[in-house]
Tab-separated table of C-alpha atoms and ligand atoms in Angstrom:
chain	number	residue	atom	x	y	z
A	1	MET	CA	244.958	84.746	195.910
A	2	ALA	CA	247.235	82.586	197.942
A	3	VAL	CA	247.807	78.884	198.131
A	4	GLY	CA	244.775	77.215	199.694
A	5	GLU	CA	242.315	79.904	198.776
A	6	GLN	CA	239.322	78.550	196.943
A	7	THR	CA	239.171	81.421	194.464
A	8	TRP	CA	242.433	80.482	192.738
A	9	VAL	CA	242.031	78.716	189.419
A	10	PRO	CA	244.768	78.094	186.801
A	11	SER	CA	243.452	80.956	184.666
A	12	SER	CA	243.389	83.557	187.438
A	13	TRP	CA	246.624	85.143	186.114
A	14	ARG	CA	244.859	86.297	182.965
A	15	ASP	CA	243.556	89.456	184.623
A	16	LEU	CA	247.092	90.522	185.540
A	17	PRO	CA	250.029	91.902	183.576
A	18	ALA	CA	252.183	89.035	182.318
A	19	ARG	CA	255.700	90.052	181.408
A	20	GLN	CA	257.897	88.347	178.791
A	21	GLN	CA	255.117	86.572	176.899
A	22	PRO	CA	255.719	86.234	173.136
A	23	GLU	CA	253.488	88.031	170.708
A	24	TRP	CA	251.879	84.895	169.310
A	25	SER	CA	251.165	85.039	165.617
A	26	ASP	CA	247.597	83.762	165.720
A	27	GLU	CA	245.062	83.849	168.559
A	28	ASN	CA	243.050	80.911	167.198
A	29	ALA	CA	246.139	78.777	166.842
A	30	LEU	CA	247.131	79.722	170.398
A	31	ALA	CA	243.703	78.676	171.721
A	32	ALA	CA	243.995	75.385	169.782
A	33	ALA	CA	247.459	74.725	171.255
A	34	ARG	CA	246.152	75.366	174.766
A	35	GLU	CA	243.254	73.000	174.180
A	36	ARG	CA	245.624	70.326	172.915
A	37	LEU	CA	247.893	70.713	175.951
A	38	ARG	CA	244.901	70.519	178.256
A	39	ALA	CA	243.964	67.166	176.749
A	40	LEU	CA	247.446	65.637	176.960
A	41	PRO	CA	248.543	63.525	179.927
A	42	PRO	CA	250.549	65.130	182.737
A	43	LEU	CA	254.353	64.798	182.422
A	44	VAL	CA	254.854	64.382	186.152
A	45	PHE	CA	252.338	63.600	188.854
A	46	ALA	CA	251.487	65.351	192.098
A	47	GLY	CA	252.953	62.600	194.304
A	48	GLU	CA	256.336	63.106	192.732
A	49	ALA	CA	256.207	66.882	193.295
A	50	ARG	CA	255.375	66.181	196.938
A	51	ALA	CA	258.307	63.751	197.194
A	52	LEU	CA	260.631	66.469	195.884
A	53	GLN	CA	259.160	68.934	198.363
A	54	THR	CA	259.913	66.502	201.184
A	55	ALA	CA	263.497	66.166	199.902
A	56	LEU	CA	263.801	69.951	199.752
A	57	ALA	CA	262.511	70.218	203.296
A	58	GLU	CA	265.639	68.277	204.301
A	59	VAL	CA	267.709	70.864	202.469
A	60	CYS	CA	265.775	73.652	204.203
A	61	GLU	CA	266.651	72.132	207.566
A	62	GLY	CA	270.349	71.835	206.772
A	63	ARG	CA	270.476	68.089	206.310
A	64	ALA	CA	270.910	67.928	202.518
A	65	PHE	CA	272.164	69.940	199.587
A	66	LEU	CA	270.466	70.897	196.325
A	67	LEU	CA	272.240	70.556	192.973
A	68	GLN	CA	270.120	72.227	190.279
A	69	ALA	CA	271.854	72.217	186.920
A	70	GLY	CA	271.436	71.961	183.177
A	71	ASP	CA	271.184	73.940	180.031
A	72	CYS	CA	270.495	77.656	179.841
A	73	VAL	CA	267.938	76.794	177.199
A	74	GLU	CA	267.360	73.293	175.850
A	75	SER	CA	267.328	72.939	172.081
A	76	PHE	CA	264.760	70.883	170.207
A	77	HIS	CA	267.692	69.686	168.042
A	78	GLU	CA	269.431	68.229	171.106
A	79	VAL	CA	266.594	65.994	172.225
A	80	THR	CA	268.812	62.980	171.387
A	81	ALA	CA	269.924	59.983	173.396
A	82	VAL	CA	273.548	61.085	173.304
A	83	ALA	CA	272.974	64.662	174.425
A	84	ILE	CA	270.658	63.623	177.276
A	85	ARG	CA	273.024	60.862	178.434
A	86	GLU	CA	276.056	63.178	178.412
A	87	LYS	CA	274.211	65.780	180.503
A	88	LEU	CA	273.130	63.120	182.945
A	89	LYS	CA	276.741	61.857	183.261
A	90	VAL	CA	277.978	65.268	184.349
A	91	LEU	CA	275.117	65.637	186.791
A	92	LEU	CA	275.873	62.179	188.235
A	93	GLN	CA	279.582	63.004	188.512
A	94	MET	CA	278.940	66.305	190.218
A	95	SER	CA	276.504	64.713	192.602
A	96	ALA	CA	278.938	61.893	193.460
A	97	VAL	CA	281.601	64.484	194.232
A	98	LEU	CA	279.309	66.575	196.415
A	99	THR	CA	277.764	63.625	198.231
A	100	TYR	CA	281.121	61.954	198.955
A	101	GLY	CA	282.970	65.182	199.559
A	102	ALA	CA	280.482	66.644	201.960
A	103	THR	CA	278.897	63.375	203.229
A	104	LEU	CA	275.426	64.771	202.751
A	105	PRO	CA	272.518	63.663	200.584
A	106	VAL	CA	272.309	65.655	197.350
A	107	VAL	CA	268.914	66.440	195.851
A	108	LYS	CA	269.399	66.383	192.060
A	109	VAL	CA	267.236	68.679	189.930
A	110	GLY	CA	267.891	69.158	186.200
A	111	ARG	CA	267.182	72.258	184.190
A	112	ILE	CA	265.836	69.704	181.769
A	113	ALA	CA	262.780	68.283	180.032
A	114	GLY	CA	261.011	71.626	179.563
A	115	GLN	CA	263.629	74.408	179.818
A	116	PHE	CA	262.731	75.643	176.342
A	117	ALA	CA	261.738	79.291	176.882
A	118	LYS	CA	263.848	82.388	177.613
A	119	PRO	CA	263.042	85.803	178.988
A	120	ARG	CA	265.013	88.520	177.218
A	121	SER	CA	266.193	91.911	178.402
A	122	GLU	CA	265.775	93.406	174.946
A	123	PRO	CA	262.815	92.667	172.613
A	124	VAL	CA	265.038	92.800	169.541
A	125	GLU	CA	268.579	91.739	168.681
A	126	VAL	CA	270.806	92.474	165.709
A	127	VAL	CA	272.294	89.497	163.875
A	128	ASP	CA	274.668	90.238	160.975
A	129	GLY	CA	273.258	93.712	160.678
A	130	VAL	CA	269.596	92.558	160.621
A	131	GLU	CA	267.277	93.559	163.456
A	132	LEU	CA	265.158	90.586	164.568
A	133	PRO	CA	262.843	89.731	167.447
A	134	SER	CA	265.135	88.353	170.208
A	135	PHE	CA	265.400	84.572	170.371
A	136	ARG	CA	263.029	83.262	173.084
A	137	GLY	CA	263.593	79.529	172.815
A	138	HIS	CA	262.439	76.692	170.590
A	139	VAL	CA	259.063	76.519	172.308
A	140	VAL	CA	258.385	79.900	170.719
A	141	HIS	CA	260.264	79.971	167.391
A	142	SER	CA	263.409	78.932	165.535
A	143	GLU	CA	266.821	80.435	166.252
A	144	GLU	CA	267.424	80.988	162.514
A	145	PRO	CA	268.260	84.672	162.008
A	146	THR	CA	265.451	85.603	159.641
A	147	PRO	CA	262.294	87.559	160.401
A	148	ALA	CA	260.098	84.663	159.232
A	149	ALA	CA	261.838	82.160	161.498
A	150	ARG	CA	261.396	84.405	164.515
A	151	ILE	CA	257.576	84.560	164.263
A	152	ALA	CA	256.145	83.134	167.510
A	153	ASP	CA	254.306	79.966	166.487
A	154	PRO	CA	251.784	78.584	169.040
A	155	ASP	CA	252.130	75.074	167.619
A	156	ARG	CA	255.598	75.032	169.170
A	157	LEU	CA	253.978	74.907	172.614
A	158	VAL	CA	252.686	71.477	171.730
A	159	GLN	CA	256.035	70.483	170.201
A	160	GLY	CA	257.643	71.606	173.485
A	161	TYR	CA	255.433	69.169	175.386
A	162	TYR	CA	256.525	66.268	173.154
A	163	HIS	CA	260.209	67.165	173.408
A	164	ALA	CA	259.872	67.361	177.171
A	165	ALA	CA	258.089	63.997	177.235
A	166	SER	CA	260.823	62.271	175.186
A	167	THR	CA	263.545	63.740	177.335
A	168	LEU	CA	261.813	62.789	180.565
A	169	ASN	CA	261.164	59.279	179.313
A	170	LEU	CA	264.845	58.661	178.694
A	171	LEU	CA	265.818	60.342	181.934
A	172	ARG	CA	263.518	58.018	183.833
A	173	ALA	CA	264.922	55.007	181.942
A	174	PHE	CA	268.538	55.981	182.666
A	175	THR	CA	267.997	56.805	186.306
A	176	LYS	CA	265.815	53.788	187.165
A	177	GLY	CA	267.133	51.292	184.631
A	178	GLY	CA	270.738	50.847	185.719
A	179	TYR	CA	272.723	53.683	184.165
A	180	ALA	CA	272.900	55.622	187.407
A	181	ASP	CA	273.994	52.513	189.333
A	182	LEU	CA	276.702	53.558	191.782
A	183	THR	CA	278.806	50.577	190.758
A	184	LEU	CA	279.182	52.359	187.374
A	185	VAL	CA	280.701	55.433	189.031
A	186	HIS	CA	283.851	55.116	186.869
A	187	THR	CA	282.000	55.048	183.580
A	188	TRP	CA	280.506	58.511	184.009
A	189	ASN	CA	283.950	60.059	183.425
A	190	ARG	CA	284.239	60.897	179.765
A	191	GLU	CA	287.590	60.904	177.976
A	192	PHE	CA	287.849	64.652	177.518
A	193	VAL	CA	287.046	65.042	181.208
A	194	ALA	CA	289.160	62.182	182.545
A	195	SER	CA	292.410	63.573	181.154
A	196	SER	CA	292.004	66.875	183.077
A	197	PRO	CA	293.162	67.406	186.681
A	198	ALA	CA	289.544	67.406	187.857
A	199	GLY	CA	288.948	64.211	185.881
A	200	GLN	CA	291.880	62.516	187.570
A	201	GLN	CA	290.714	63.659	190.961
A	202	TYR	CA	287.367	62.100	190.032
A	203	GLU	CA	289.069	58.784	189.141
A	204	ALA	CA	290.592	58.677	192.604
A	205	LEU	CA	287.238	59.444	194.208
A	206	ALA	CA	285.512	56.753	192.145
A	207	ASP	CA	288.153	54.245	193.343
A	208	GLU	CA	287.341	55.183	196.930
A	209	ILE	CA	283.642	54.790	196.359
A	210	GLU	CA	284.253	51.321	194.873
A	211	LYS	CA	286.421	50.395	197.846
A	212	ALA	CA	283.667	51.500	200.209
A	213	LEU	CA	281.146	49.378	198.315
A	214	ARG	CA	283.437	46.347	198.483
A	215	PHE	CA	283.854	46.914	202.197
A	216	MET	CA	280.101	47.017	202.715
A	217	GLN	CA	279.733	43.800	200.754
A	218	ALA	CA	282.498	42.153	202.779
A	219	ILE	CA	280.760	42.845	206.074
A	220	GLY	CA	277.593	41.267	204.753
A	221	ILE	CA	275.459	44.074	203.371
A	222	ASP	CA	273.551	42.807	200.360
A	223	LEU	CA	274.378	45.422	197.785
A	224	ALA	CA	272.203	43.836	195.105
A	225	THR	CA	269.012	44.504	197.016
A	226	GLU	CA	269.928	47.986	198.217
A	227	ARG	CA	267.721	50.050	195.869
A	228	THR	CA	269.409	53.383	196.535
A	229	LEU	CA	272.691	52.053	195.032
A	230	HIS	CA	271.017	51.241	191.733
A	231	GLU	CA	268.295	53.854	191.213
A	232	ILE	CA	268.303	57.579	191.819
A	233	ASP	CA	265.823	60.419	191.560
A	234	VAL	CA	266.633	63.190	189.097
A	235	TRP	CA	263.818	65.715	189.268
A	236	THR	CA	262.926	68.075	186.430
A	237	SER	CA	262.641	71.861	186.515
A	238	HIS	CA	262.356	74.804	184.223
A	239	GLU	CA	261.531	78.512	184.389
A	240	GLY	CA	257.733	78.735	184.449
A	241	LEU	CA	257.774	81.536	181.918
A	242	LEU	CA	255.120	80.866	179.310
A	243	LEU	CA	251.846	80.845	181.171
A	244	ASP	CA	250.009	79.594	178.050
A	245	TYR	CA	252.091	76.431	178.447
A	246	GLU	CA	251.976	76.087	182.238
A	247	GLU	CA	248.260	76.748	182.683
A	248	PRO	CA	246.884	73.895	180.566
A	249	LEU	CA	249.349	71.452	182.117
A	250	THR	CA	248.122	72.382	185.591
A	251	ARG	CA	245.890	69.688	186.967
A	252	GLN	CA	243.868	69.024	190.114
A	253	ASP	CA	245.322	66.181	192.140
A	254	SER	CA	242.694	63.499	192.660
A	255	LEU	CA	244.072	62.634	196.117
A	256	THR	CA	244.233	66.074	197.730
A	257	GLY	CA	242.143	68.277	195.392
A	258	GLN	CA	245.127	70.666	195.129
A	259	TRP	CA	246.472	72.098	191.866
A	260	TYR	CA	249.865	70.958	190.512
A	261	ASP	CA	251.696	72.216	187.451
A	262	CYS	CA	252.402	68.815	185.876
A	263	SER	CA	254.901	70.141	183.285
A	264	ALA	CA	257.814	69.570	185.752
A	265	HIS	CA	258.516	68.746	189.375
A	266	LEU	CA	259.839	72.204	190.260
A	267	LEU	CA	259.126	75.482	188.494
A	268	TRP	CA	260.942	78.699	189.090
A	269	ILE	CA	260.007	82.323	188.550
A	270	GLY	CA	262.732	84.316	186.782
A	271	GLU	CA	264.344	87.578	187.787
A	272	ARG	CA	262.352	89.485	185.127
A	273	THR	CA	258.926	88.116	186.077
A	274	ARG	CA	258.963	88.044	189.869
A	275	ASP	CA	256.994	91.294	190.441
A	276	LEU	CA	254.555	90.795	193.292
A	277	ASP	CA	251.543	92.098	191.389
A	278	GLY	CA	252.349	90.284	188.191
A	279	ALA	CA	250.815	87.194	186.601
A	280	HIS	CA	253.660	84.796	187.368
A	281	VAL	CA	253.637	85.246	191.124
A	282	ALA	CA	249.826	84.994	191.121
A	283	PHE	CA	249.881	81.839	189.036
A	284	PHE	CA	252.502	80.027	191.082
A	285	SER	CA	250.950	81.082	194.400
A	286	GLY	CA	248.188	78.616	193.675
A	287	VAL	CA	250.292	75.761	192.319
A	288	HIS	CA	251.455	73.276	194.959
A	289	ASN	CA	254.714	72.113	193.378
A	290	PRO	CA	257.920	73.274	195.026
A	291	ILE	CA	258.595	76.732	193.599
A	292	GLY	CA	261.824	78.673	193.065
A	293	VAL	CA	262.334	82.427	192.666
A	294	LYS	CA	265.440	84.124	191.299
A	295	LEU	CA	266.670	87.065	193.300
A	296	GLY	CA	268.954	89.530	191.514
A	297	PRO	CA	270.918	92.465	192.920
A	298	ALA	CA	267.848	94.721	192.762
A	299	ALA	CA	265.914	92.556	195.225
A	300	THR	CA	265.475	94.212	198.619
A	301	PRO	CA	264.986	92.421	201.918
A	302	ALA	CA	261.342	93.645	201.846
A	303	ASP	CA	260.903	92.125	198.346
A	304	ALA	CA	262.234	88.771	199.558
A	305	VAL	CA	259.939	88.743	202.599
A	306	ALA	CA	256.907	89.764	200.509
A	307	LEU	CA	257.606	87.043	197.966
A	308	ALA	CA	258.086	84.494	200.724
A	309	GLU	CA	254.821	85.531	202.397
A	310	ARG	CA	252.999	85.356	199.116
A	311	LEU	CA	254.417	82.065	197.899
A	312	ASN	CA	254.799	80.261	201.230
A	313	PRO	CA	252.075	81.636	203.517
A	314	ASP	CA	251.695	78.286	205.244
A	315	ARG	CA	255.403	78.192	206.032
A	316	ILE	CA	256.008	74.762	204.615
A	317	PRO	CA	259.677	73.750	204.514
A	318	GLY	CA	260.681	72.778	200.959
A	319	ARG	CA	257.875	74.712	199.305
A	320	LEU	CA	260.034	77.724	198.428
A	321	THR	CA	263.610	78.042	197.141
A	322	PHE	CA	265.279	81.411	196.696
A	323	ILE	CA	267.903	81.297	193.973
A	324	ALA	CA	270.214	84.214	194.635
A	325	ARG	CA	272.110	85.493	191.536
A	326	LEU	CA	273.693	88.590	192.916
A	327	GLY	CA	277.102	88.737	191.268
A	328	ALA	CA	280.609	88.061	192.565
A	329	GLU	CA	281.052	91.708	193.487
A	330	GLU	CA	277.714	92.171	195.225
A	331	VAL	CA	276.985	88.877	196.993
A	332	ARG	CA	278.973	89.531	200.168
A	333	GLU	CA	277.132	92.811	200.816
A	334	ALA	CA	273.752	92.044	199.372
A	335	LEU	CA	273.034	88.534	200.633
A	336	PRO	CA	273.251	88.814	204.442
A	337	PRO	CA	270.394	91.373	204.712
A	338	LEU	CA	268.170	89.088	202.576
A	339	LEU	CA	269.012	86.072	204.763
A	340	ARG	CA	268.341	87.963	207.955
A	341	ALA	CA	265.055	89.458	206.788
A	342	VAL	CA	263.621	86.118	205.712
A	343	ARG	CA	264.741	84.434	208.908
A	344	GLU	CA	263.191	87.227	210.999
A	345	ALA	CA	259.918	86.711	209.134
A	346	GLU	CA	260.131	83.039	210.174
A	347	ILE	CA	259.408	81.766	206.664
A	348	PRO	CA	261.310	78.582	205.811
A	349	VAL	CA	263.214	78.942	202.564
A	350	VAL	CA	265.932	76.961	200.800
A	351	TRP	CA	268.766	79.279	199.792
A	352	VAL	CA	270.613	78.395	196.586
A	353	CYS	CA	273.394	80.227	194.732
A	354	ASP	CA	273.177	80.793	190.989
A	355	PRO	CA	276.690	82.070	190.306
A	356	MET	CA	276.109	82.316	186.565
A	357	HIS	CA	273.563	84.983	185.726
A	358	ALA	CA	275.036	88.052	187.339
A	359	ASN	CA	278.572	87.336	186.143
A	360	LEU	CA	278.118	87.713	182.403
A	361	VAL	CA	280.762	89.727	180.548
A	362	ARG	CA	281.428	90.488	176.892
A	363	THR	CA	284.781	89.878	175.251
A	364	PRO	CA	286.204	92.639	173.016
A	365	SER	CA	284.884	90.647	170.056
A	366	GLY	CA	281.391	90.786	171.532
A	367	ARG	CA	280.992	87.185	172.752
A	368	LYS	CA	278.932	86.684	175.926
A	369	THR	CA	281.012	84.733	178.411
A	370	ARG	CA	281.529	84.047	182.118
A	371	HIS	CA	284.814	83.599	183.892
A	372	PHE	CA	285.233	80.518	186.068
A	373	ASP	CA	286.956	82.646	188.714
A	374	SER	CA	283.937	85.005	188.990
A	375	ILE	CA	281.616	82.018	189.259
A	376	MET	CA	283.785	80.592	192.100
A	377	ALA	CA	284.007	84.017	193.727
A	378	GLU	CA	280.240	84.309	193.927
A	379	LEU	CA	280.015	80.812	195.394
A	380	GLN	CA	282.629	81.620	198.004
A	381	GLY	CA	280.737	84.831	198.875
A	382	PHE	CA	277.514	82.853	199.188
A	383	PHE	CA	279.027	80.392	201.634
A	384	ALA	CA	280.729	83.189	203.607
A	385	ALA	CA	277.440	85.136	203.860
A	386	HIS	CA	275.671	82.101	205.274
A	387	ARG	CA	278.485	81.523	207.749
A	388	GLU	CA	278.207	85.124	208.883
A	389	VAL	CA	274.427	84.987	209.368
A	390	GLY	CA	274.234	81.406	210.624
A	391	THR	CA	271.929	80.126	207.869
A	392	TRP	CA	272.305	77.033	205.682
A	393	PRO	CA	273.909	77.377	202.231
A	394	GLY	CA	271.434	74.975	200.664
A	395	GLY	CA	272.782	74.465	197.196
A	396	ILE	CA	273.906	75.603	193.803
A	397	HIS	CA	272.161	76.353	190.515
A	398	ILE	CA	274.384	76.219	187.442
A	399	GLU	CA	274.302	76.083	183.643
A	400	PHE	CA	276.364	73.344	182.025
A	401	THR	CA	276.455	71.001	179.133
A	402	GLY	CA	277.999	67.523	178.847
A	403	GLU	CA	279.901	68.567	175.747
A	404	ASP	CA	283.442	69.879	175.416
A	405	VAL	CA	282.320	73.397	174.560
A	406	THR	CA	284.313	76.582	174.975
A	407	GLU	CA	281.806	79.107	176.264
A	408	CYS	CA	283.018	80.022	179.777
A	409	LEU	CA	286.602	81.151	180.400
A	410	GLY	CA	289.053	79.486	182.798
A	411	GLY	CA	288.641	76.472	184.980
A	412	SER	CA	290.245	73.043	184.833
A	413	GLU	CA	292.473	73.129	181.699
A	414	ALA	CA	291.614	76.768	181.304
A	415	VAL	CA	289.642	77.962	178.281
A	416	SER	CA	291.232	81.163	176.986
A	417	GLU	CA	289.595	84.064	175.149
A	418	VAL	CA	291.032	83.015	171.772
A	419	GLN	CA	289.530	79.538	172.246
A	420	LEU	CA	285.972	80.779	172.697
A	421	ASP	CA	285.226	80.629	168.984
A	422	HIS	CA	286.337	77.009	168.848
A	423	ARG	CA	283.141	75.427	170.162
A	424	TYR	CA	280.721	78.167	171.170
A	425	GLU	CA	277.385	76.376	170.662
A	426	THR	CA	274.917	77.711	173.193
A	427	LEU	CA	271.609	79.124	171.949
A	428	CYS	CA	271.580	81.590	174.835
A	429	ASP	CA	273.953	81.940	177.811
A	430	PRO	CA	277.508	80.467	178.007
A	431	ARG	CA	277.607	77.115	179.858
A	432	LEU	CA	280.324	75.323	181.794
A	433	ASN	CA	281.733	72.308	179.927
A	434	GLY	CA	282.061	68.866	181.507
A	435	ARG	CA	285.536	69.536	182.894
A	436	GLN	CA	284.698	72.917	184.317
A	437	SER	CA	281.549	71.489	185.966
A	438	LEU	CA	283.524	68.736	187.658
A	439	ASP	CA	286.208	71.182	188.737
A	440	LEU	CA	283.440	73.388	190.235
A	441	ALA	CA	281.915	70.407	192.073
A	442	PHE	CA	285.227	69.595	193.798
A	443	ARG	CA	285.636	73.210	194.875
A	444	VAL	CA	282.049	73.424	196.145
A	445	ALA	CA	282.561	70.187	198.080
A	446	ASP	CA	285.507	71.922	199.837
A	447	LEU	CA	283.290	74.913	200.644
A	448	MET	CA	280.603	72.586	201.996
A	449	ARG	CA	283.061	70.751	204.217
A	450	ALA	CA	284.194	74.077	205.601
A	451	ALA	CA	280.541	75.044	206.237
B	1	LIG	C1	268.137	81.692	183.526
B	1	LIG	O1	268.115	81.015	184.564
B	1	LIG	O2	268.510	81.215	182.436
B	1	LIG	C2	267.741	83.132	183.600
B	1	LIG	C3	267.298	83.781	182.550
B	1	LIG	O3	267.934	83.610	184.830
B	1	LIG	P1	267.457	84.985	185.511
B	1	LIG	O4	265.975	84.972	185.504
B	1	LIG	O5	268.060	84.822	186.884
B	1	LIG	O6	268.057	86.112	184.726
B	2	LIG	CO1	270.736	81.347	181.443
């Protein structure tokens, strides 16, 4: 059932195999959680999702760039003013670097306000010699390594909604209430970032932005009334993994009669749940938000075209984003055939590079990490593949935190293997710290200029 067909309803997916769903502890409690979610107000509204789709259409047509970034998995414990503000700072810094560096509008989408659930390759994991159900995110259970803590508790679906609502509320306040004001461009540079080479490069860029603002003022432009200098849009996104969460938050828009998943502005389908006959693709085919799909190294050109046909049959620019996560080694070979096949099918798609998820390695001590050089190598391969085919490298999708963690190796003021234990705090995948994220933004701005 495709977008626009009358037979689609939010529960249509229930007849199909749904991968990666937790084994909820109690069916009645699950039904009660769904009912509760159905009664709660939407977190975003349809008009906003349409505005994002319009912005993504600009990316699709090569006139803008998408920056999608945030945590691998958000923690309920980190729904605090400080943690949200620090993440926003890095996002604002990266976006200033990309916008100024490439002189293009940057569409900012956070992995935020709902990125609480994880798919896992293995159903169980061993922690300190004890075999446990793998951690699937705070919207399912606690990360504590005991069997009792890992029971999937449906009440957490409702808690997830409230944590998303608090996060989104503060995000809206920060982005519309003055914190994202471009005249504050210097204040987004935190101390531990500012002392690094990338931080100093940022200081110089912030000086230039301030100079440009003063110039505009001097020639008579009224900066005070120019809304875009003082307010920005940061859109929300998460992997639409738990269909028992997404379905009850899916609402019919009173203006158009179309269905929107009002848990976030953009939802993406993960690498493990993108099978064409599965529940996730069926569900999101009927939801009118902009949709993303991860494409890993196993994705064939035929898979990409079939997904594009299924999820964007009306060929609407901005409706569909493909997030390629192919690996530094594979991207140069694997990406061009995908780009060509989708172009030949004449289906408009935004192409984004996730240089994180196919570049995971383990250190001898068993820590999951990613090397900054591999991340950059995949990004370079992504830009080179687009240059070869003549398509638009539409954006990047990364995992970062605002904190000074040591989870990924290398980068600005390189993190070394012995330092990994120092501040390894992620609940799931290793994230770039604030310095590494800024370093990456400067290098991507160079790649964009060259494109
Ligand atoms: C993720 O984005 O955190 C993730 C699990 O990605 P993928 O589906 O690409 O493996
Ligand atoms: Co991840």
